[in-house]
Amino acid sequence: MAATQLICRECATEYPLEARYVCSKCFGPLEVFYEHEPVTDVGSLRRRIQSGPQNIWRYHDFLPLEGPQPRTPTGLAAGCTPLVRADRLAERLGLGEVWVKNDAANPTHSFKDRVVSVAVTRARELGFDTLACASTGNLANSVAAHGAALGMDSYVLIPADLEEQKQLATAIYGTNLVKVRGNYDDVNRLCTELSGDRENWAFVNINMRPYYAEGSKTVAFEIAEQLGWELPDRCVVPIASGSLFTKIAKGFAEWIDVGLIDGEIPTMNGSQALGCSPVATAFEQDKDVCRPVKPDTIAKSLAIGNPADGPYALDLARSTGGSIDSVSDQEIRDGIRLLAETTGIFTETAGGVTTAVLAKLAGRGDIGSDERVVLVITGDGLKTLDAVRDSFHAYEVDASIESFEAAFAGQGVGA
Ligand SMILES: *Cc1c(COP(=O)(O)O)cnc(C)c1O
Ligand SMILES: [Zn+2]
């Protein structure tokens, strides 16, 4: 494999590719490091990728796994989700070219299948027999489903007040669902303690975190491939821990480095809910670190009050000329509707956040008319139905033409 070691992002100390996530010298986070051969024949590498499986494993060369390219080692084929041109949304916002990366179209309906597939595959290579995670909801769905597909035990820890849809869509897979009385940051703390003495448990976003994080790069790879091996000018991405946001940029950077695509890392716009916006607040106040908050928002999948990758997200937004913005719960609901009405894509609250931030950037005049913008939609609206309950009108009629026409009287329907 091209991955050669784990490396500390703060002090560059190197470690072998094992289940380890923090530097023992400085407590900095560890990241997978690769040594890629320079690509001599770009066309042939592109063709090899294109002839790979219709899932994230077509990018195996850029993922931290041993052995030959697995087709679907996890049973669930994550990735290869649609990138659709959204002209009606662009027009509504006065923008030129907008694309929607619809990651709701994954096996468990969120982008988390990408990160879990990579973490779980690496966990099996390292000999773990049990899966676990601290989740804001979508990770729970995905870990439980991967455990079921592979016949591995799983323990999924969530905040007790999580949306019912996300609880049901987790429990159905026969996992050990554990509702923790507390918020996500409490759940995460408990899992970090548990991971210290559960030696055969792979906590996908704790001791497996460096591998988990690599899965998010595949969003960038797909965007570039789907744009015909070109880069977008700008990406609008949600931020919970900041992992997805920063790894999308890492994916673009790796492909630029090896020569698979030309250009620069796009302008990166991070998106948070106002009720949990530690990174947006630090951005606005010109700080380098985030001050933890207690989340209070309908965007529960993004409700991480103490984001691990906050400082790196701040760096990335600044170095690419982007920003990190936050939007209110009402703007999130409006964002969900705007996306649905203009694209036919129904997203969960996290997608309402990115859509609302796109609208905000457009309103502020931050986006040039010639820019190619990608809006990243990370989860499915059916998982957060309460957010939009009561927000629409329906007609109720008897099964007769008269009743139907009466309901629409004065609106000229069918006339
Ligand atoms: C987990 C999640 C994110 C982002 O998570 P990061 O921790 O920032 O990588 C975004 N959207 C949805 C729907 C999620 O479940
Ligand atoms: Zn270190």
XYZ file of N, CA and C in Angstrom, residues 122 125 138 177 219 257 259 311 325 349:
30
model
N -9.969 -1.604 7.712
C -8.666 -1.548 8.384
C -8.728 -2.291 9.732
N -8.267 -5.870 9.117
C -6.868 -6.169 8.808
C -6.035 -6.227 10.085
N -25.926 9.414 12.294
C -25.656 8.715 11.035
C -24.555 7.676 11.175
N -27.545 -1.062 20.934
C -27.741 0.393 20.905
C -27.747 0.920 22.338
N -14.999 11.608 -1.239
C -15.968 12.601 -1.738
C -15.272 13.496 -2.768
N -1.191 16.663 -6.281
C 0.220 16.292 -6.066
C 0.687 15.180 -6.992
N -0.579 14.439 -9.807
C -0.756 14.839 -11.197
C -2.010 14.297 -11.865
N -9.257 23.472 14.651
C -8.157 24.349 14.235
C -7.738 24.140 12.776
N -19.395 29.691 8.101
C -20.584 30.445 8.458
C -21.557 29.580 9.228
N -31.225 17.687 8.185
C -30.868 19.022 8.668
C -29.454 19.470 8.277
